[in-house]
PDB file of C-alpha atoms in Angstrom:
ATOM      1  CA  GLN M   1      95.040  99.569  99.274  1.00 91.00           C
ATOM      2  CA  VAL M   2      95.204 101.179  95.849  1.00 96.00           C
ATOM      3  CA  GLN M   3      98.648 101.523  94.320  1.00 97.00           C
ATOM      4  CA  LEU M   4      99.502 103.493  91.204  1.00 98.00           C
ATOM      5  CA  GLU M   5     102.692 103.227  89.175  1.00 98.00           C
ATOM      6  CA  GLU M   6     103.593 105.567  86.337  1.00 98.00           C
ATOM      7  CA  SER M   7     106.018 104.916  83.514  1.00 98.00           C
ATOM      8  CA  GLY M   8     106.909 106.296  80.112  1.00 98.00           C
ATOM      9  CA  GLY M   9     108.579 109.557  80.984  1.00 97.00           C
ATOM     10  CA  GLY M  10     111.807 110.694  79.398  1.00 98.00           C
ATOM     11  CA  LEU M  11     113.627 113.346  77.423  1.00 98.00           C
ATOM     12  CA  VAL M  12     112.076 114.500  74.158  1.00 98.00           C
ATOM     13  CA  GLN M  13     112.581 117.410  71.786  1.00 98.00           C
ATOM     14  CA  ALA M  14     109.957 120.088  71.393  1.00 98.00           C
ATOM     15  CA  GLY M  15     107.278 118.946  68.968  1.00 98.00           C
ATOM     16  CA  GLY M  16     107.753 115.314  69.910  1.00 98.00           C
ATOM     17  CA  SER M  17     105.462 112.841  71.629  1.00 98.00           C
ATOM     18  CA  LEU M  18     105.429 110.619  74.671  1.00 98.00           C
ATOM     19  CA  ARG M  19     102.910 108.209  76.118  1.00 98.00           C
ATOM     20  CA  LEU M  20     102.669 107.821  79.857  1.00 98.00           C
ATOM     21  CA  SER M  21     101.140 104.780  81.492  1.00 98.00           C
ATOM     22  CA  CYS M  22      99.702 104.325  84.961  1.00 98.00           C
ATOM     23  CA  VAL M  23      99.052 100.803  86.215  1.00 98.00           C
ATOM     24  CA  VAL M  24      96.468 100.475  88.964  1.00 97.00           C
ATOM     25  CA  SER M  25      96.700  97.666  91.500  1.00 96.00           C
ATOM     26  CA  GLY M  26      94.661  96.880  94.578  1.00 95.00           C
ATOM     27  CA  ARG M  27      91.329  97.401  92.863  1.00 94.00           C
ATOM     28  CA  THR M  28      89.756  97.200  89.453  1.00 93.00           C
ATOM     29  CA  LEU M  29      89.993 100.244  87.215  1.00 93.00           C
ATOM     30  CA  SER M  30      86.395  99.763  86.171  1.00 91.00           C
ATOM     31  CA  GLY M  31      84.249 102.203  88.102  1.00 91.00           C
ATOM     32  CA  TYR M  32      87.268 104.245  89.202  1.00 95.00           C
ATOM     33  CA  SER M  33      87.974 107.805  88.069  1.00 97.00           C
ATOM     34  CA  MET M  34      91.557 108.766  87.318  1.00 98.00           C
ATOM     35  CA  GLY M  35      93.503 111.944  86.741  1.00 98.00           C
ATOM     36  CA  TRP M  36      96.907 113.166  85.593  1.00 98.00           C
ATOM     37  CA  PHE M  37      98.722 116.085  87.176  1.00 98.00           C
ATOM     38  CA  ARG M  38     102.150 117.603  86.717  1.00 98.00           C
ATOM     39  CA  GLN M  39     104.500 119.670  88.785  1.00 98.00           C
ATOM     40  CA  ALA M  40     107.425 121.773  87.655  1.00 96.00           C
ATOM     41  CA  PRO M  41     110.177 122.813  90.097  1.00 90.00           C
ATOM     42  CA  GLY M  42     109.018 125.684  92.278  1.00 93.00           C
ATOM     43  CA  LYS M  43     105.446 125.499  91.028  1.00 96.00           C
ATOM     44  CA  GLU M  44     102.205 124.092  92.336  1.00 96.00           C
ATOM     45  CA  ARG M  45     100.824 120.804  91.132  1.00 97.00           C
ATOM     46  CA  GLU M  46      98.802 121.458  87.975  1.00 97.00           C
ATOM     47  CA  PHE M  47      95.788 119.616  86.617  1.00 98.00           C
ATOM     48  CA  VAL M  48      96.417 117.982  83.241  1.00 98.00           C
ATOM     49  CA  ALA M  49      93.551 115.600  82.484  1.00 98.00           C
ATOM     50  CA  LEU M  50      91.010 113.311  84.046  1.00 98.00           C
ATOM     51  CA  MET M  51      88.755 110.515  82.950  1.00 96.00           C
ATOM     52  CA  SER M  52      85.715 109.645  84.989  1.00 94.00           C
ATOM     53  CA  TRP M  53      84.605 106.110  85.595  1.00 91.00           C
ATOM     54  CA  LEU M  54      81.887 106.823  83.016  1.00 91.00           C
ATOM     55  CA  GLY M  55      84.545 107.511  80.406  1.00 90.00           C
ATOM     56  CA  THR M  56      84.126 111.251  80.113  1.00 95.00           C
ATOM     57  CA  SER M  57      87.337 113.250  79.881  1.00 97.00           C
ATOM     58  CA  THR M  58      88.365 116.755  80.891  1.00 97.00           C
ATOM     59  CA  TYR M  59      91.599 118.607  80.106  1.00 98.00           C
ATOM     60  CA  GLY M  60      93.530 121.504  81.470  1.00 98.00           C
ATOM     61  CA  ASP M  61      93.551 124.559  79.205  1.00 97.00           C
ATOM     62  CA  SER M  62      97.277 124.333  78.541  1.00 97.00           C
ATOM     63  CA  VAL M  63      97.081 120.813  77.084  1.00 98.00           C
ATOM     64  CA  LYS M  64      93.759 120.821  75.219  1.00 98.00           C
ATOM     65  CA  GLY M  65      94.123 119.556  71.682  1.00 97.00           C
ATOM     66  CA  ARG M  66      97.589 118.100  72.361  1.00 98.00           C
ATOM     67  CA  PHE M  67      97.096 115.528  75.133  1.00 98.00           C
ATOM     68  CA  THR M  68      94.668 112.619  75.268  1.00 98.00           C
ATOM     69  CA  ILE M  69      93.740 110.522  78.274  1.00 98.00           C
ATOM     70  CA  ALA M  70      92.591 106.953  77.753  1.00 97.00           C
ATOM     71  CA  ARG M  71      91.949 103.880  79.822  1.00 95.00           C
ATOM     72  CA  ASP M  72      92.120 100.135  79.284  1.00 95.00           C
ATOM     73  CA  ASN M  73      90.069  98.491  81.982  1.00 93.00           C
ATOM     74  CA  ALA M  74      91.215  95.028  80.937  1.00 95.00           C
ATOM     75  CA  LYS M  75      94.829  96.030  81.652  1.00 97.00           C
ATOM     76  CA  ASN M  76      93.939  98.187  84.647  1.00 97.00           C
ATOM     77  CA  THR M  77      95.933 100.953  83.000  1.00 97.00           C
ATOM     78  CA  VAL M  78      95.389 104.628  82.244  1.00 98.00           C
ATOM     79  CA  TYR M  79      97.367 106.388  79.541  1.00 98.00           C
ATOM     80  CA  LEU M  80      98.294 109.952  78.740  1.00 98.00           C
ATOM     81  CA  GLN M  81      99.250 110.484  75.096  1.00 98.00           C
ATOM     82  CA  MET M  82     101.191 113.722  74.798  1.00 98.00           C
ATOM     83  CA  ASN M  83     101.747 115.233  71.359  1.00 98.00           C
ATOM     84  CA  SER M  84     103.279 118.503  70.160  1.00 98.00           C
ATOM     85  CA  LEU M  85     105.234 118.755  73.367  1.00 98.00           C
ATOM     86  CA  LYS M  86     106.581 122.124  74.463  1.00 98.00           C
ATOM     87  CA  PRO M  87     109.383 123.012  76.893  1.00 97.00           C
ATOM     88  CA  GLU M  88     106.752 124.306  79.305  1.00 97.00           C
ATOM     89  CA  ASP M  89     105.344 120.765  79.531  1.00 98.00           C
ATOM     90  CA  THR M  90     108.473 119.766  81.450  1.00 98.00           C
ATOM     91  CA  GLY M  91     107.815 118.433  84.931  1.00 98.00           C
ATOM     92  CA  THR M  92     107.038 115.410  87.022  1.00 98.00           C
ATOM     93  CA  TYR M  93     103.821 113.770  85.933  1.00 98.00           C
ATOM     94  CA  TYR M  94     101.635 112.003  88.465  1.00 98.00           C
ATOM     95  CA  CYS M  95      98.609 109.805  88.068  1.00 98.00           C
ATOM     96  CA  ALA M  96      95.974 109.985  90.760  1.00 98.00           C
ATOM     97  CA  GLY M  97      92.895 107.946  91.501  1.00 97.00           C
ATOM     98  CA  GLY M  98      89.580 108.226  93.225  1.00 96.00           C
ATOM     99  CA  SER M  99      88.059 111.514  92.122  1.00 96.00           C
ATOM    100  CA  ARG M 100      86.540 113.362  89.162  1.00 95.00           C
ATOM    101  CA  SER M 101      87.959 116.637  90.380  1.00 96.00           C
ATOM    102  CA  SER M 102      90.637 118.872  88.868  1.00 97.00           C
ATOM    103  CA  ARG M 103      91.921 119.642  92.384  1.00 97.00           C
ATOM    104  CA  PRO M 104      94.835 117.535  93.613  1.00 97.00           C
ATOM    105  CA  HIS M 105      93.607 117.507  97.211  1.00 97.00           C
ATOM    106  CA  ASP M 106      90.480 115.592  96.185  1.00 98.00           C
ATOM    107  CA  TYR M 107      92.463 112.521  95.173  1.00 98.00           C
ATOM    108  CA  PRO M 108      93.239 109.893  97.843  1.00 97.00           C
ATOM    109  CA  SER M 109      95.677 107.812  95.803  1.00 97.00           C
ATOM    110  CA  TRP M 110      98.851 108.908  94.009  1.00 98.00           C
ATOM    111  CA  GLY M 111     101.708 107.395  92.090  1.00 98.00           C
ATOM    112  CA  GLN M 112     105.354 108.272  92.597  1.00 97.00           C
ATOM    113  CA  GLY M 113     105.608 110.273  89.404  1.00 98.00           C
ATOM    114  CA  THR M 114     107.553 110.075  86.171  1.00 98.00           C
ATOM    115  CA  GLN M 115     109.806 112.817  84.817  1.00 98.00           C
ATOM    116  CA  VAL M 116     109.133 114.425  81.466  1.00 98.00           C
ATOM    117  CA  THR M 117     111.703 116.805  80.044  1.00 98.00           C
ATOM    118  CA  VAL M 118     111.104 118.670  76.790  1.00 98.00           C
ATOM    119  CA  SER M 119     114.119 120.333  75.234  1.00 97.00           C
ATOM    120  CA  SER M 120     113.861 123.351  72.968  1.00 93.00           C
TER     121      SER M 120
END
């Protein structure tokens, strides 16, 4: 059974940076596509970024040019580097595994989430 665990969230001022990590256990990250999503209170879960098992990446329009997804297969870890953060980036960030889709319902495995709060 695949398990995902996020870390790295916190409180940051607008314009600041954070790096989220997602450790994968139960299988090797090699050959496994991963995504990041976020959800603000009262809103639907939103696609942020994904990296296919081939290493190609895709980003949501609201984070292009500011966020970068990366993976370290040796550490079985996926990262989300977030720069130039804005208050509207506030939410719970989730990593998800098992799909190359931007739709949350296509992912079979999810972490518990990590909170990111950006103050203005």
